[in-house]
PDB file of C-alpha atoms in Angstrom:
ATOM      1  CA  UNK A 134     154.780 116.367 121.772  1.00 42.00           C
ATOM      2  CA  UNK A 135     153.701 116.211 118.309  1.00 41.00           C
ATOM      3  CA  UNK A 136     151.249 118.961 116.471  1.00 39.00           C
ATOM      4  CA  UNK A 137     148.489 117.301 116.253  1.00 37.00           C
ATOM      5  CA  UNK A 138     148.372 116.630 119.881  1.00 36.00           C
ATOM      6  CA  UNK A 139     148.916 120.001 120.735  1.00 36.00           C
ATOM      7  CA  UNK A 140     146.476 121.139 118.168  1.00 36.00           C
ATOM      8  CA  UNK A 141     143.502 119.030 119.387  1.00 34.00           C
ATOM      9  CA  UNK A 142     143.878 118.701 123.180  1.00 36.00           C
ATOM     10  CA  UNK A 143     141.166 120.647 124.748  1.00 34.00           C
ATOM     11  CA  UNK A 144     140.734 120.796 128.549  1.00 31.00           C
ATOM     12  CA  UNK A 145     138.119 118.529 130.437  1.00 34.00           C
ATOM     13  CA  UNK A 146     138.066 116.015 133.292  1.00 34.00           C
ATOM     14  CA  UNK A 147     135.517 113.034 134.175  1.00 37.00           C
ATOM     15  CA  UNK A 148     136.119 109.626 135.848  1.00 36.00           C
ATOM     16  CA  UNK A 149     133.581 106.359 137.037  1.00 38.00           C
ATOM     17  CA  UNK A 150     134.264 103.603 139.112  1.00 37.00           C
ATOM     18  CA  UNK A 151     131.989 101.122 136.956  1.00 37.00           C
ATOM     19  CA  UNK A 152     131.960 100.360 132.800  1.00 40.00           C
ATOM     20  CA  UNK A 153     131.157 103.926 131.238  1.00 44.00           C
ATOM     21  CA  UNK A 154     130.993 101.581 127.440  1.00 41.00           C
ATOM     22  CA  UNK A 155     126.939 101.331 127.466  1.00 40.00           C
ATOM     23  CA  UNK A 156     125.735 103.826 125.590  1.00 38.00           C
ATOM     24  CA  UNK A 157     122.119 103.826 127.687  1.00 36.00           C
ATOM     25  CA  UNK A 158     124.031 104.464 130.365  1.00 37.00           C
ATOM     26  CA  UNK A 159     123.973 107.789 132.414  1.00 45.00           C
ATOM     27  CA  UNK A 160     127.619 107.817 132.836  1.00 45.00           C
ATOM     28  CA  UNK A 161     127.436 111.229 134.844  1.00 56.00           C
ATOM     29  CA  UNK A 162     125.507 109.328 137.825  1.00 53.00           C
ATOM     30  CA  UNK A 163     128.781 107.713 138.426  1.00 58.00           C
ATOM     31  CA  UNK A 164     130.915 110.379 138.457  1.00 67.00           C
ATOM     32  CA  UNK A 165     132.036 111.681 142.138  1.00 75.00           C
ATOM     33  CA  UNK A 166     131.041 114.952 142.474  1.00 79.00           C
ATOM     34  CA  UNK A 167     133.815 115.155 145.345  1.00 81.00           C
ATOM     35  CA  UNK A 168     137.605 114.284 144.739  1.00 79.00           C
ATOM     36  CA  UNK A 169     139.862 114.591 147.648  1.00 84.00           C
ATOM     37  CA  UNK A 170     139.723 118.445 147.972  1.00 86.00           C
ATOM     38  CA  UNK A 171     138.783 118.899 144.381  1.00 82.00           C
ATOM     39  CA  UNK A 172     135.190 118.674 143.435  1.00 85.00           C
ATOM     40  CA  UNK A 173     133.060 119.327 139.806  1.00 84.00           C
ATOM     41  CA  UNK A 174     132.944 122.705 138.620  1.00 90.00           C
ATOM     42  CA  UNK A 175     131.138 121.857 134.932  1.00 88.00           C
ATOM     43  CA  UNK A 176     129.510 118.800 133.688  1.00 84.00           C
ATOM     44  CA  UNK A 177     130.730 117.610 129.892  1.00 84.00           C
ATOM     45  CA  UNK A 178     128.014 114.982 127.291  1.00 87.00           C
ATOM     46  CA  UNK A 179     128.617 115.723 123.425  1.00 87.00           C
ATOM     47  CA  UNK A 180     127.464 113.461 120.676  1.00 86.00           C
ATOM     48  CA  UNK A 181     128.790 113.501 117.088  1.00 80.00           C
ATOM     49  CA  UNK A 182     128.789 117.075 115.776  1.00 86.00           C
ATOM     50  CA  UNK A 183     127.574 118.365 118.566  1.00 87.00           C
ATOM     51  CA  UNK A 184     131.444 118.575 119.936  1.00 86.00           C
ATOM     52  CA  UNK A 185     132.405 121.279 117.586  1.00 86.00           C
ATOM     53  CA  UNK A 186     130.782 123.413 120.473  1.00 86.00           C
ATOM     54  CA  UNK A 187     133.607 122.238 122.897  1.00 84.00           C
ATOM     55  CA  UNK A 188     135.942 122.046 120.820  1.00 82.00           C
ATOM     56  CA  UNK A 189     135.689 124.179 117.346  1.00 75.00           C
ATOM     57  CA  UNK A 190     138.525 123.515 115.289  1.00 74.00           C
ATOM     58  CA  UNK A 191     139.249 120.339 116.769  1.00 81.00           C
ATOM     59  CA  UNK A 192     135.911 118.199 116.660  1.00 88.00           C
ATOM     60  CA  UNK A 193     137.546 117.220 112.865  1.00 87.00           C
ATOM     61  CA  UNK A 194     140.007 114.911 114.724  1.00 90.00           C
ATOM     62  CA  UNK A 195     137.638 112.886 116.572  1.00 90.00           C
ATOM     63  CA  UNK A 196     134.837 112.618 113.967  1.00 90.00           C
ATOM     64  CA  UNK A 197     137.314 111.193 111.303  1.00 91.00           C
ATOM     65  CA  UNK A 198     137.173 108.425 113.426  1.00 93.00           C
ATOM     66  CA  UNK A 199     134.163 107.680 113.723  1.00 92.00           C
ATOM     67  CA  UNK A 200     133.271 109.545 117.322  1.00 92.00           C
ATOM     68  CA  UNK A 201     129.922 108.293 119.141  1.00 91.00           C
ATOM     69  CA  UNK A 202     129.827 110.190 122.163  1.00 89.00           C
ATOM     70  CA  UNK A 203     132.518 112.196 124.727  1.00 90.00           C
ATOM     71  CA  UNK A 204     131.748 112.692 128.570  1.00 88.00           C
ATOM     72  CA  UNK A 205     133.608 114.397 130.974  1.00 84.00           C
ATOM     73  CA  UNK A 206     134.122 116.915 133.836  1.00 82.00           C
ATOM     74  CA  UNK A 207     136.192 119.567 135.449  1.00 89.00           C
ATOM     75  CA  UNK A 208     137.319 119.070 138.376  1.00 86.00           C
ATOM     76  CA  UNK A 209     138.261 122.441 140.699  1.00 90.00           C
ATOM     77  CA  UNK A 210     139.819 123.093 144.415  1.00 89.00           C
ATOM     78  CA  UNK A 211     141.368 125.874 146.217  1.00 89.00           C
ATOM     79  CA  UNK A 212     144.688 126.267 145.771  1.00 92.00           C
ATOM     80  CA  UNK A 213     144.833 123.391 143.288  1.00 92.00           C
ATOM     81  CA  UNK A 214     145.414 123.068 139.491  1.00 95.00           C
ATOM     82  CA  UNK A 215     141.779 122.332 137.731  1.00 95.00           C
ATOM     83  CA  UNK A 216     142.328 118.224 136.470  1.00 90.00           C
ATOM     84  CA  UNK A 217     140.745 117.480 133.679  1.00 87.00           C
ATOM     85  CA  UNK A 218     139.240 114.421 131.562  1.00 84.00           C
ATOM     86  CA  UNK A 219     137.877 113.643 128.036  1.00 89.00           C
ATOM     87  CA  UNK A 220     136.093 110.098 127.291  1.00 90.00           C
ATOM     88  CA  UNK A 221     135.989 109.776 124.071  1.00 91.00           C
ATOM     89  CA  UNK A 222     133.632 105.899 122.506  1.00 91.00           C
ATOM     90  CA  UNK A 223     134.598 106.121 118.856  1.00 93.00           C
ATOM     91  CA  UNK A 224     132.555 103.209 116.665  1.00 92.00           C
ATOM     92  CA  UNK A 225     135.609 100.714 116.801  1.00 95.00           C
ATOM     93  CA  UNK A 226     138.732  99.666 118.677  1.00 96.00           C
ATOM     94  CA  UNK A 227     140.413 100.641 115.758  1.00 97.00           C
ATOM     95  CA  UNK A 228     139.255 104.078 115.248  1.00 96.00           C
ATOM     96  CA  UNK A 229     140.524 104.655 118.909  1.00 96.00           C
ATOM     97  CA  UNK A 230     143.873 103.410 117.845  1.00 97.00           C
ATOM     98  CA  UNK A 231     143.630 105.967 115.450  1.00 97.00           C
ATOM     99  CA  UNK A 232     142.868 108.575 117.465  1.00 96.00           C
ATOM    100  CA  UNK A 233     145.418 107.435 119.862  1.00 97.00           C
ATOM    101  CA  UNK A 234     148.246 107.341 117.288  1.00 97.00           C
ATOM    102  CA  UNK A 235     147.596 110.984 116.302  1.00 94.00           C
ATOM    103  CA  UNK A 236     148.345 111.965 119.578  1.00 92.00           C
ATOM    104  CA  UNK A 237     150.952 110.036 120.846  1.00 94.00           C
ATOM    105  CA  UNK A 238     154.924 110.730 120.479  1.00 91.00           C
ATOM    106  CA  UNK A 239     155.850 107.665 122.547  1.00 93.00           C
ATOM    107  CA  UNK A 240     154.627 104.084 123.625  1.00 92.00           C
ATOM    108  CA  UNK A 241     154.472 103.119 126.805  1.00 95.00           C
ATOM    109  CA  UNK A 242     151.537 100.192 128.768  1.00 95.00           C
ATOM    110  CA  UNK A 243     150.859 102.092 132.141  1.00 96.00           C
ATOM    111  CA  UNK A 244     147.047 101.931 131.206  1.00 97.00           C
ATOM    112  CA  UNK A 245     144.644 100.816 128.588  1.00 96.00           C
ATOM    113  CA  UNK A 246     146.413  98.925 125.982  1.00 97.00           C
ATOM    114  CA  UNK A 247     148.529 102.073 125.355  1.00 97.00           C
ATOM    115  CA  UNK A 248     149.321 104.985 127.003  1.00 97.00           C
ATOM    116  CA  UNK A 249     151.811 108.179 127.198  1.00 97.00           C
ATOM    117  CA  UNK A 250     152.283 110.349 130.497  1.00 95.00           C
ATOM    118  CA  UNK A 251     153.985 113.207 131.887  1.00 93.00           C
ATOM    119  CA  UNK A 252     153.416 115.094 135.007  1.00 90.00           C
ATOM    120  CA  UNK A 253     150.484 117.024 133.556  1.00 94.00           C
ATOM    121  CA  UNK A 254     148.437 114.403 131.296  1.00 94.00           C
ATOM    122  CA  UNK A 255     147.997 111.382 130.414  1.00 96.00           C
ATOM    123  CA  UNK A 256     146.288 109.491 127.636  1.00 97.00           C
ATOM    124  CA  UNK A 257     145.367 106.568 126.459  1.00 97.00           C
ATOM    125  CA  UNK A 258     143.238 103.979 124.494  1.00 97.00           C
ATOM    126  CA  UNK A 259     141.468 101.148 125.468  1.00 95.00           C
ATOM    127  CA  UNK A 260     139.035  99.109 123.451  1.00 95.00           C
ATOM    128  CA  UNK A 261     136.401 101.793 121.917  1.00 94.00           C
ATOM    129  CA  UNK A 262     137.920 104.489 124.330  1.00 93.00           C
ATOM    130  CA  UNK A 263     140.342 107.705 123.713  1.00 95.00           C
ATOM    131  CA  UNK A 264     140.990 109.001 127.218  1.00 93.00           C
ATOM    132  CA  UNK A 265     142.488 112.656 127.905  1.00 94.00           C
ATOM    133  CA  UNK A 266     143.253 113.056 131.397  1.00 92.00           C
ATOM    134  CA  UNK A 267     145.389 116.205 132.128  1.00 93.00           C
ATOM    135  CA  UNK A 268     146.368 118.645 134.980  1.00 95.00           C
ATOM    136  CA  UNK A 269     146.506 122.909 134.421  1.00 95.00           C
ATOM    137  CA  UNK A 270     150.174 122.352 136.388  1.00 94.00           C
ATOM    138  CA  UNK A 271     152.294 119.521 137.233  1.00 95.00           C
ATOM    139  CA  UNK A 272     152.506 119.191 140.845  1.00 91.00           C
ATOM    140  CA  UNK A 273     152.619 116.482 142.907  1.00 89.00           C
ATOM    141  CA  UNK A 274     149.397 116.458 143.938  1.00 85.00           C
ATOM    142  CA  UNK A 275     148.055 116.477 140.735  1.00 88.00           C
ATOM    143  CA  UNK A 276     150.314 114.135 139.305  1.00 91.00           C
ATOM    144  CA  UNK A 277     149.360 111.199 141.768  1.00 87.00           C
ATOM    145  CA  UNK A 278     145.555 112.341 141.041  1.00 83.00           C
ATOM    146  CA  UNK A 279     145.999 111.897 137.226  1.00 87.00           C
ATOM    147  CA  UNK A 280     147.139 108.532 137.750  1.00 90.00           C
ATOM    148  CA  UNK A 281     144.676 107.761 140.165  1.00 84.00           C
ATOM    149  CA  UNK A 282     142.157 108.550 137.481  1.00 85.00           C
ATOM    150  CA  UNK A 283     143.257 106.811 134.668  1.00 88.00           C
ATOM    151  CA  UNK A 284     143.811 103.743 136.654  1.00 86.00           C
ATOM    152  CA  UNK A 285     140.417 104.202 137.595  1.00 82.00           C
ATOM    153  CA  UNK A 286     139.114 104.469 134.128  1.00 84.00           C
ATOM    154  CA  UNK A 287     141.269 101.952 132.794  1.00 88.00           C
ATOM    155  CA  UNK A 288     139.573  99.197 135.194  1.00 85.00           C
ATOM    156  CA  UNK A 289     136.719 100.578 134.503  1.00 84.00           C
ATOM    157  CA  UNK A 290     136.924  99.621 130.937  1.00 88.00           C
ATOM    158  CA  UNK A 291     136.499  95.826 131.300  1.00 87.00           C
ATOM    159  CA  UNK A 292     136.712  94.923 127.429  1.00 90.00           C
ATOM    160  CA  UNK A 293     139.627  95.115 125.506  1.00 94.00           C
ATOM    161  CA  UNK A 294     139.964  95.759 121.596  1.00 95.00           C
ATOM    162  CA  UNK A 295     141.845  95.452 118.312  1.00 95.00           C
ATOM    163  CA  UNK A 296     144.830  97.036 116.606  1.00 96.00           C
ATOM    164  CA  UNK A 297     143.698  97.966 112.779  1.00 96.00           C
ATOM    165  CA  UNK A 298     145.378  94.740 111.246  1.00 96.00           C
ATOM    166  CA  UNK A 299     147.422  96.734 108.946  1.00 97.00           C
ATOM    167  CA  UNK A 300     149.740  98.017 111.372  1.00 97.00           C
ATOM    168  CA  UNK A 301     150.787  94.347 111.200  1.00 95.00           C
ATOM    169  CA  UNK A 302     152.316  95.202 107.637  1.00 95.00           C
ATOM    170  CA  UNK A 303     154.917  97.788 109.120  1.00 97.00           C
ATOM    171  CA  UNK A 304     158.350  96.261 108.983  1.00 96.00           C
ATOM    172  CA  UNK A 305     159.904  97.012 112.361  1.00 96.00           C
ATOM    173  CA  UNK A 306     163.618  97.798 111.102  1.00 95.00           C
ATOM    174  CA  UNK A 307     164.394 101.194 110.943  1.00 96.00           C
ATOM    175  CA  UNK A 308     160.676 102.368 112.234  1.00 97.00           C
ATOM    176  CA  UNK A 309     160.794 105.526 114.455  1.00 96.00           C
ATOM    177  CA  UNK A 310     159.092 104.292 117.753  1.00 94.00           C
ATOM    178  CA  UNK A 311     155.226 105.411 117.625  1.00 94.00           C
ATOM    179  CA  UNK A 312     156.192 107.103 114.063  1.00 95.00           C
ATOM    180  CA  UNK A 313     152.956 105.939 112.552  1.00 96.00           C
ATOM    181  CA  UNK A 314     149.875 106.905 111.726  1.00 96.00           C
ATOM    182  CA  UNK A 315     146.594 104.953 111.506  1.00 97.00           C
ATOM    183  CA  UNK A 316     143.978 106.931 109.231  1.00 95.00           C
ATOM    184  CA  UNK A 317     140.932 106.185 106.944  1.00 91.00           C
ATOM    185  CA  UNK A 318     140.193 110.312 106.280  1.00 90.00           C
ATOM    186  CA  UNK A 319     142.738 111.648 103.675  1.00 90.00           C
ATOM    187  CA  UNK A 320     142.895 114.944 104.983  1.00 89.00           C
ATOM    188  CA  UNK A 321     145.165 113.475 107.538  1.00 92.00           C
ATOM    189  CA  UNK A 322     147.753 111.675 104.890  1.00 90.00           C
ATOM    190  CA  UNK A 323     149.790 115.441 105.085  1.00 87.00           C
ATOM    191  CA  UNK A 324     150.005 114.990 109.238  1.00 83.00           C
ATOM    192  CA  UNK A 325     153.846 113.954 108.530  1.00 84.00           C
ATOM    193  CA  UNK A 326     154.834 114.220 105.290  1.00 89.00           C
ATOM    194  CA  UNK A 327     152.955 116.675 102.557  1.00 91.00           C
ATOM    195  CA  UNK A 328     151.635 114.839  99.695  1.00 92.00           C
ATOM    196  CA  UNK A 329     148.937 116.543  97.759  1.00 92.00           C
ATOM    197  CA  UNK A 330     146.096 119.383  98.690  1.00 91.00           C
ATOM    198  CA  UNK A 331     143.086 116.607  97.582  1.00 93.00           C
ATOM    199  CA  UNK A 332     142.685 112.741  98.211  1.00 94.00           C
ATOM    200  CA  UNK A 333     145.049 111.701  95.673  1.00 95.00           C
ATOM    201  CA  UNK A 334     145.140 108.114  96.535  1.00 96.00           C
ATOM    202  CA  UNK A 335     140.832 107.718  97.093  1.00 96.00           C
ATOM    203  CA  UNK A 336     141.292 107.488 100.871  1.00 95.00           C
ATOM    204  CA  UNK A 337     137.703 106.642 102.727  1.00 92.00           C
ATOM    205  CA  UNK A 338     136.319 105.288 105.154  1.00 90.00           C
ATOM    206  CA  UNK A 339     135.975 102.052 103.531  1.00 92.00           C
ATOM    207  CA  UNK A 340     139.916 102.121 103.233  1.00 95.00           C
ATOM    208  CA  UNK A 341     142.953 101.691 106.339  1.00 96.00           C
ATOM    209  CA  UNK A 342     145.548 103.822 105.688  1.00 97.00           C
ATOM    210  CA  UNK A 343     149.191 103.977 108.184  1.00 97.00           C
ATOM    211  CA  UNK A 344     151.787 106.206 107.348  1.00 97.00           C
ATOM    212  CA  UNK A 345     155.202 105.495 108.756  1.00 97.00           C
ATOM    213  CA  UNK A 346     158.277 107.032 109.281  1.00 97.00           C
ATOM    214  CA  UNK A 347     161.527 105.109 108.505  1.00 97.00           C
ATOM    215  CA  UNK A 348     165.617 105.777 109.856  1.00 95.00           C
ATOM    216  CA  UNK A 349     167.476 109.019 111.356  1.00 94.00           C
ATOM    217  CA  UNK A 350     165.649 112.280 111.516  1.00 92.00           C
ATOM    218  CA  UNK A 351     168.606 113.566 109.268  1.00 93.00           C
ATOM    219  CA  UNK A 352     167.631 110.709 106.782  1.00 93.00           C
ATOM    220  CA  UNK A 353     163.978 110.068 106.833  1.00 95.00           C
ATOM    221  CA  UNK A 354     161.797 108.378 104.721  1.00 96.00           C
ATOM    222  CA  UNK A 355     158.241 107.888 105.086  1.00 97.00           C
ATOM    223  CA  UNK A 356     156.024 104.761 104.021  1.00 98.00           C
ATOM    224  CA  UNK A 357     152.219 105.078 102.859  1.00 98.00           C
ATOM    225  CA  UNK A 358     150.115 101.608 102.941  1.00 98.00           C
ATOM    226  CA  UNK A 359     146.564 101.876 102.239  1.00 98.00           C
ATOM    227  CA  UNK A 360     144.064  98.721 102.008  1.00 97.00           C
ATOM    228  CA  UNK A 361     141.219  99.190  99.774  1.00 97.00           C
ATOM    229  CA  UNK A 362     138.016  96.877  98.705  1.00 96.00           C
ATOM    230  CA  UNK A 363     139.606  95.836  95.405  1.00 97.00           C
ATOM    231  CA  UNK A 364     143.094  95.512  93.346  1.00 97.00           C
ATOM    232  CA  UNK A 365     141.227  97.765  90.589  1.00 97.00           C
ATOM    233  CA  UNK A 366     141.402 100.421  93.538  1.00 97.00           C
ATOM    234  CA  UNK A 367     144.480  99.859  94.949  1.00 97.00           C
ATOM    235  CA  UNK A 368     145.893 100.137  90.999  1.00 97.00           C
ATOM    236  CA  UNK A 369     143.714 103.206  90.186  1.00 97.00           C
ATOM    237  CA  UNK A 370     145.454 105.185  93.087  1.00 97.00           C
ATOM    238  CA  UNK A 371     148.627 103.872  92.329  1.00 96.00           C
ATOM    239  CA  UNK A 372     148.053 105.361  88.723  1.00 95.00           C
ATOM    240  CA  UNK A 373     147.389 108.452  90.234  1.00 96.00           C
ATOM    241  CA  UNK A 374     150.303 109.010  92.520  1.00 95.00           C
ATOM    242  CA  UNK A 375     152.340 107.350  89.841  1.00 94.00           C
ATOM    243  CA  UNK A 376     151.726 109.790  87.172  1.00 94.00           C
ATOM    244  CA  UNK A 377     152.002 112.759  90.085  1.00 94.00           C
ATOM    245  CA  UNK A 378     155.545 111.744  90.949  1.00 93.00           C
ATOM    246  CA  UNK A 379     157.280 109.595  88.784  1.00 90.00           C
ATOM    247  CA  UNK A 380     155.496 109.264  85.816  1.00 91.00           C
ATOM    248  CA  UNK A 381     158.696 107.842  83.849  1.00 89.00           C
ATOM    249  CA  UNK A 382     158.829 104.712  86.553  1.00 86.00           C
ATOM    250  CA  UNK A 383     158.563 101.635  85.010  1.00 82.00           C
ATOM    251  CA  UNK A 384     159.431  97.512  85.660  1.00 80.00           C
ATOM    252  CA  UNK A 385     162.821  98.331  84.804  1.00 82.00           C
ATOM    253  CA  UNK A 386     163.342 101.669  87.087  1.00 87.00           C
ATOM    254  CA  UNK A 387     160.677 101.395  89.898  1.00 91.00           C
ATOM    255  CA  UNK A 388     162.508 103.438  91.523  1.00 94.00           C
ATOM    256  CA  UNK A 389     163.053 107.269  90.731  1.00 93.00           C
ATOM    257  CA  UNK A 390     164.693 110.258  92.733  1.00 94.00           C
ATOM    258  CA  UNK A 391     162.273 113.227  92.199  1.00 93.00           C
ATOM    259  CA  UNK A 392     162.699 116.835  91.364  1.00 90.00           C
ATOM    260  CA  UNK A 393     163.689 117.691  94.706  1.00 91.00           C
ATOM    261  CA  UNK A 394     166.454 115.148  95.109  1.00 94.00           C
ATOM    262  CA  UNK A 395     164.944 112.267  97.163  1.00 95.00           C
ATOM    263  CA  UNK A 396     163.744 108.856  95.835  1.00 97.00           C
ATOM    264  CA  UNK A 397     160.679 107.467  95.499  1.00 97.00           C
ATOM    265  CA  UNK A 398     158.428 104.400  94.729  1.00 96.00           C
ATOM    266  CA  UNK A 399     155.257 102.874  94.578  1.00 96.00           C
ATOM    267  CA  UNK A 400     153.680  99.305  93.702  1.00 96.00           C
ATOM    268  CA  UNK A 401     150.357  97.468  94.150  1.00 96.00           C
ATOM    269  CA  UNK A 402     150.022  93.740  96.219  1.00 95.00           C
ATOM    270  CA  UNK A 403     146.616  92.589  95.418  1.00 96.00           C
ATOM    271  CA  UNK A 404     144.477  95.003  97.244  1.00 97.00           C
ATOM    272  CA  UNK A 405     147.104  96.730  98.872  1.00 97.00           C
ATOM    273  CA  UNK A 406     148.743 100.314  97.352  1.00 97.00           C
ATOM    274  CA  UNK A 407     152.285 101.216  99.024  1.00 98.00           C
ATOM    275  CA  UNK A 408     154.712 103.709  98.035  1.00 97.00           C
ATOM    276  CA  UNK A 409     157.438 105.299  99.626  1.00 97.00           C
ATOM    277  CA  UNK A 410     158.486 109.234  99.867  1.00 97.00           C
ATOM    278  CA  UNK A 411     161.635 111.491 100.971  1.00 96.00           C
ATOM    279  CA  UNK A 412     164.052 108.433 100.318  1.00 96.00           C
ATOM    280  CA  UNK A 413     167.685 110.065 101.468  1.00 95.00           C
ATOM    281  CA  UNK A 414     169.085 107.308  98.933  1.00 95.00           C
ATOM    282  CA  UNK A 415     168.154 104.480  96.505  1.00 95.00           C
ATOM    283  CA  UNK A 416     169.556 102.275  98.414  1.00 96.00           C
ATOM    284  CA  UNK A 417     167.713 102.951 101.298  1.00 96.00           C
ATOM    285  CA  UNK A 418     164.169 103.151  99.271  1.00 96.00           C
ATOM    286  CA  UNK A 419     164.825  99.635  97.745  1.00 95.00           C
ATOM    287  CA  UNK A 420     165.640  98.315 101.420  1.00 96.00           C
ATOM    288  CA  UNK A 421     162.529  99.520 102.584  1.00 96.00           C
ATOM    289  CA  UNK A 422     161.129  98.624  99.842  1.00 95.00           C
ATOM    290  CA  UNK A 423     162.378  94.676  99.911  1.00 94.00           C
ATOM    291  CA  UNK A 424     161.284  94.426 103.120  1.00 94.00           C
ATOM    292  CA  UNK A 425     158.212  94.397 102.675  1.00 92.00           C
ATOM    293  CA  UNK A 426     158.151  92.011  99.558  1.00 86.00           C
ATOM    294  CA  UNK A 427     160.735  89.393 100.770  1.00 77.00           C
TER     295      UNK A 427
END
């Protein structure tokens, strides 16, 4: 499981046999207050900032992206390990994407229009909706009543959303499977690959950003696309991580190996910045590099 998931999943549990997406809805009516022998122990409604009081240190993740509201439960029984849910409506499909990518280390389609599962969570993302549905201890029981849940919530959630359209620009060859990122908060550009302590490429929320990871973990190169409102952005960032890296790039020698021995590029498409870091080779920068512009 990657860091970020285990740095920002927090413990909570809520489910609703009917659409929990209006936001004039009292979603907690719906909720059963009686589970098979578990029942709720603790009743969970944050809005916006308000989350940093569930979750301090880890309300950042969810606010990047745009968070509207999270409901939830915990659900308790004798003898049994206390299940637990988070609903999280972000403003967009895409920002729950988002959120969904920073947690996830692989794809599968059990529920929502994305999910990942073990014996003792699940999650997954479906239109405006980040779900968390997790178990203190795998056991059988609790295993079945996870996927009971999320089933539940998942049918629950009639509409379906959008992928961020730039996740559309990722050439498949050589892409680690769910080794990407979807981001508009620069603060999370450093989740896989340091780049810089401050927003060196003018990340906002007005921008899409994905960062992807590319071949063997013994050879791995990482590839930054960010989509801004104009070319004169996308070329004022470039100028910036330009003259960071490889200030003596040029037409001629786009491509440059770095101080500490791996290669590196980056170019502008119309409104589009991309560059690529931690290139084992040249050869395998200017691969990844042609295809995207062939």
């Amino acid at each position: 499981m990657n860091r970020v998931w285990k740095s920002f999943l927090a413990v909570c549990l809520c489910f609703t046999p009917v659409a929990i997406f209006a936001q004039n809805v009292d979603v907690k009516k719906h909720l059963p207050e009686q589970l098979g022998a578990y029942h709720v122990a603790e009743w969970l409604d944050y809005e916006g900032e308000a989350l940093y009081d569930y979750i301090n240190g880890g309300a950042e993740l969810y606010l990047s992206y745009g968070l509207k509201t999270m409901v939830g439960c915990k659900y308790e029984g004798d003898g049994l390990p206390e299940i637990t849910v988070e609903i999280y409506e972000m403003t967009t499909s895409e920002n729950a994407y988002g959120v969904y990518t920073q947690s996830r280390d692989k794809e599968e389609d059990d529920f929502g229009q994305g999910s990942q599962s073990y014996g003792d969570f699940i999650l997954f993302w479906k239109d405006r909706y980040y779900v968390i549905v997790r178990a203190m201890k795998a056991t059988d029981e609790s295993t079945a009543t996870l996927r009971r849940i999320a089933a539940t919530i998942d049918g629950a959630i009639t509409q379906t959303g959008q992928k961020p359209a730039i996740i559309a620009d990722l050439p498949q060859k050589n892409l680690v499977p769910a080794g990407f990122l979807y981001f508009h908060h620069y603060v999370w550009l450093n989740a896989y690959l340091f780049i810089a302590d401050y927003n060196i490429v003018n990340i906002s929320d007005s921008t899409d950003a994905v960062l992807a990871k590319y071949g063997d973990a013994d050879a791995r190169c990482y590839l930054l696309i960010v989509d801004y409102n104009t070319a004169e952005d996308a070329q004022k960032a470039h100028n910036q991580l330009k003259e960071k890296f490889a200030p003596e790039s040029d037409a001629q020698r786009p491509t440059i190996q770095i101080e500490d021995g791996t290669w590196f590029t980056t170019w502008t498409k119309d409104d589009h910045l991309y560059a690529i870091f931690n290139g084992a080779t040249q050869q395998q920068t200017e691969d990844l590099f042609h295809s995207i512009n062939n």
